[in-house]
GROMACS .gro file of C-alpha atoms in nm:
model
  164
    1LEU     CA    1  -1.988   7.322  -1.585
    2LEU     CA    2  -1.929   7.486  -1.317
    3GLU     CA    3  -1.820   7.823  -1.515
    4GLN     CA    4  -2.128   7.829  -1.711
    5HIS     CA    5  -2.370   7.727  -1.365
    6GLN     CA    6  -2.202   7.863  -1.124
    7ASP     CA    7  -2.515   7.777  -0.872
    8MET     CA    8  -2.461   7.437  -0.944
    9LYS     CA    9  -2.433   7.188  -0.632
   10TYR     CA   10  -2.318   6.837  -0.637
   11LEU     CA   11  -2.415   6.565  -0.368
   12ILE     CA   12  -2.193   6.311  -0.373
   13ALA     CA   13  -2.353   6.028  -0.130
   14GLY     CA   14  -2.154   5.716  -0.056
   15GLU     CA   15  -1.787   5.617   0.126
   16GLY     CA   16  -1.540   5.442  -0.089
   17PRO     CA   17  -1.092   5.465  -0.107
   18LEU     CA   18  -1.165   5.759  -0.340
   19LYS     CA   19  -1.350   5.986  -0.097
   20LYS     CA   20  -1.037   6.127   0.060
   21ASN     CA   21  -0.876   6.187  -0.301
   22LEU     CA   22  -1.175   6.361  -0.430
   23VAL     CA   23  -1.235   6.585  -0.155
   24MET     CA   24  -0.867   6.702  -0.158
   25LEU     CA   25  -0.972   6.749  -0.561
   26ALA     CA   26  -1.216   6.946  -0.511
   27SER     CA   27  -1.023   7.144  -0.242
   28GLU     CA   28  -0.731   7.193  -0.486
   29LEU     CA   29  -0.951   7.281  -0.753
   30LYS     CA   30  -1.182   7.584  -0.520
   31ILE     CA   31  -1.486   7.438  -0.577
   32THR     CA   32  -1.605   7.305  -0.185
   33LYS     CA   33  -1.893   7.525  -0.184
   34ASN     CA   34  -2.058   7.367  -0.512
   35ILE     CA   35  -1.956   7.015  -0.395
   36GLU     CA   36  -2.155   6.804  -0.052
   37PHE     CA   37  -1.971   6.514   0.059
   38LEU     CA   38  -2.258   6.320   0.202
   39GLY     CA   39  -2.087   6.020   0.286
   40THR     CA   40  -2.291   5.721   0.342
   41ILE     CA   41  -2.716   5.749   0.334
   42ASN     CA   42  -3.014   5.507   0.493
   43GLN     CA   43  -3.285   5.453   0.207
   44ASN     CA   44  -3.501   5.743   0.337
   45GLU     CA   45  -3.201   5.978   0.328
   46ALA     CA   46  -3.174   5.870  -0.008
   47ILE     CA   47  -3.533   5.911  -0.168
   48GLU     CA   48  -3.476   6.291  -0.003
   49LEU     CA   49  -3.209   6.312  -0.204
   50TYR     CA   50  -3.365   6.208  -0.504
   51LYS     CA   51  -3.681   6.481  -0.433
   52LYS     CA   52  -3.452   6.707  -0.484
   53ALA     CA   53  -3.213   6.694  -0.740
   54ASP     CA   54  -3.267   6.754  -1.079
   55ILE     CA   55  -3.048   6.509  -1.306
   56PHE     CA   56  -2.914   6.178  -1.149
   57ILE     CA   57  -2.577   6.101  -1.221
   58LEU     CA   58  -2.341   5.799  -1.182
   59PRO     CA   59  -2.023   5.792  -1.430
   60SER     CA   60  -1.940   5.402  -1.375
   61VAL     CA   61  -1.582   5.273  -1.516
   62THR     CA   62  -1.430   4.955  -1.511
   63ALA     CA   63  -1.078   4.951  -1.292
   64LYS     CA   64  -0.768   4.911  -1.400
   65SER     CA   65  -0.829   4.520  -1.241
   66GLY     CA   66  -1.119   4.480  -1.506
   67ASP     CA   67  -1.370   4.490  -1.159
   68LYS     CA   68  -1.717   4.642  -1.304
   69GLU     CA   69  -2.019   4.709  -1.123
   70GLY     CA   70  -2.287   4.485  -1.219
   71THR     CA   71  -2.633   4.658  -1.212
   72PRO     CA   72  -2.668   4.967  -0.998
   73THR     CA   73  -2.983   4.955  -0.831
   74VAL     CA   74  -2.958   5.346  -0.764
   75LEU     CA   75  -2.991   5.371  -1.145
   76ILE     CA   76  -3.310   5.220  -1.109
   77GLU     CA   77  -3.447   5.440  -0.783
   78ALA     CA   78  -3.324   5.718  -0.911
   79GLN     CA   79  -3.543   5.672  -1.287
   80ALA     CA   80  -3.830   5.545  -1.006
   81THR     CA   81  -3.875   5.897  -0.883
   82GLY     CA   82  -3.896   6.072  -1.190
   83LEU     CA   83  -3.495   6.161  -1.260
   84PRO     CA   84  -3.363   6.180  -1.538
   85VAL     CA   85  -3.009   5.964  -1.581
   86VAL     CA   86  -2.686   6.000  -1.700
   87SER     CA   87  -2.421   5.706  -1.694
   88THR     CA   88  -2.223   5.504  -1.858
   89PHE     CA   89  -2.248   5.256  -2.153
   90HIS     CA   90  -2.091   5.005  -1.837
   91SER     CA   91  -2.158   4.645  -1.811
   92GLY     CA   92  -2.557   4.642  -1.698
   93ILE     CA   93  -2.629   4.962  -1.743
   94PRO     CA   94  -2.745   4.959  -2.126
   95GLU     CA   95  -3.015   4.724  -1.964
   96ILE     CA   96  -3.214   4.987  -1.689
   97VAL     CA   97  -3.094   5.288  -1.864
   98GLU     CA   98  -3.273   5.356  -2.202
   99ASN     CA   99  -3.004   5.581  -2.355
  100GLY     CA  100  -3.214   5.918  -2.468
  101LYS     CA  101  -3.514   5.850  -2.342
  102SER     CA  102  -3.509   5.808  -1.947
  103GLY     CA  103  -3.151   5.974  -1.974
  104PHE     CA  104  -2.822   5.979  -2.165
  105LEU     CA  105  -2.559   5.757  -2.145
  106VAL     CA  106  -2.214   5.830  -2.183
  107GLN     CA  107  -1.854   5.605  -2.297
  108GLU     CA  108  -1.656   5.569  -1.993
  109ARG     CA  109  -1.404   5.794  -1.896
  110ASP     CA  110  -1.558   6.022  -2.132
  111VAL     CA  111  -1.553   6.347  -1.949
  112ASN     CA  112  -1.622   6.603  -2.207
  113THR     CA  113  -1.967   6.435  -2.361
  114LEU     CA  114  -2.047   6.317  -1.961
  115ALA     CA  115  -2.039   6.712  -1.908
  116GLU     CA  116  -2.201   6.787  -2.238
  117LYS     CA  117  -2.494   6.540  -2.187
  118ILE     CA  118  -2.560   6.748  -1.832
  119ASP     CA  119  -2.535   7.099  -1.948
  120PHE     CA  120  -2.813   6.957  -2.206
  121LEU     CA  121  -3.024   6.891  -1.902
  122ILE     CA  122  -2.935   7.149  -1.739
  123GLN     CA  123  -3.063   7.433  -2.020
  124HIS     CA  124  -3.341   7.209  -2.058
  125PRO     CA  125  -3.565   7.168  -1.803
  126GLU     CA  126  -3.878   7.074  -1.998
  127LEU     CA  127  -3.631   6.745  -2.113
  128ARG     CA  128  -3.525   6.698  -1.789
  129GLU     CA  129  -3.926   6.598  -1.755
  130GLU     CA  130  -3.984   6.395  -2.033
  131MET     CA  131  -3.685   6.194  -1.924
  132GLY     CA  132  -3.788   6.169  -1.601
  133ARG     CA  133  -4.138   6.047  -1.656
  134TYR     CA  134  -4.006   5.801  -1.902
  135GLY     CA  135  -3.809   5.625  -1.672
  136ARG     CA  136  -4.043   5.626  -1.394
  137LYS     CA  137  -4.286   5.444  -1.677
  138PHE     CA  138  -4.033   5.216  -1.782
  139VAL     CA  139  -3.913   5.132  -1.428
  140GLU     CA  140  -4.286   5.094  -1.363
  141GLN     CA  141  -4.306   4.820  -1.619
  142LYS     CA  142  -4.028   4.645  -1.565
  143PHE     CA  143  -3.903   4.662  -1.256
  144ASP     CA  144  -4.270   4.617  -1.070
  145ILE     CA  145  -4.224   4.359  -0.747
  146LYS     CA  146  -4.563   4.233  -0.861
  147LYS     CA  147  -4.521   4.204  -1.247
  148LEU     CA  148  -4.155   4.053  -1.147
  149ASN     CA  149  -4.341   3.797  -0.924
  150LYS     CA  150  -4.608   3.673  -1.139
  151ARG     CA  151  -4.358   3.638  -1.440
  152LEU     CA  152  -4.134   3.415  -1.217
  153VAL     CA  153  -4.480   3.198  -1.075
  154GLU     CA  154  -4.546   3.158  -1.477
  155ILE     CA  155  -4.148   3.057  -1.554
  156TYR     CA  156  -4.183   2.760  -1.231
  157SER     CA  157  -4.504   2.643  -1.357
  158ASN     CA  158  -4.412   2.589  -1.720
  159LEU     CA  159  -4.062   2.442  -1.571
  160LEU     CA  160  -4.314   2.159  -1.388
  161GLY     CA  161  -4.551   2.172  -1.640
  162ASN     CA  162  -4.299   2.041  -1.886
  163SER     CA  163  -4.112   1.840  -1.635
  164GLN     CA  164  -4.415   1.587  -1.652
   0.00000   0.00000   0.00000
């Protein structure tokens, strides 16, 4: 992607055991001017990053041990701010990202397709905006705390009504 989009900036937030290897790899590939490792960030910093970003990328994979990520809240947050996302068919991710509507999902470890989808979104800003709007609406419909609380009360009420 950097060959086609030399001014692209990739921000990586968070810490983990792979960070040191990623920093070394970026140096070896001579792409450190395009990648910034932010380390741990707080919620306010995350919100500011969402506002500045064009695309949110989270390519989750199953670890060699079989460990999986679950349902990453950051994908819901990114969509709530109107960002299109590019992620993977992994664990609970397909339940929170509508492939082709709020972003793109690719198979785990399919780096070429991941790059193609990112490139496609870079070249189609109108689609980024459309996917961002769709993702925002999806999150409002599925993850609004007031709606979720109301639904939970309905479930409890039904359970209590059925148990008498």
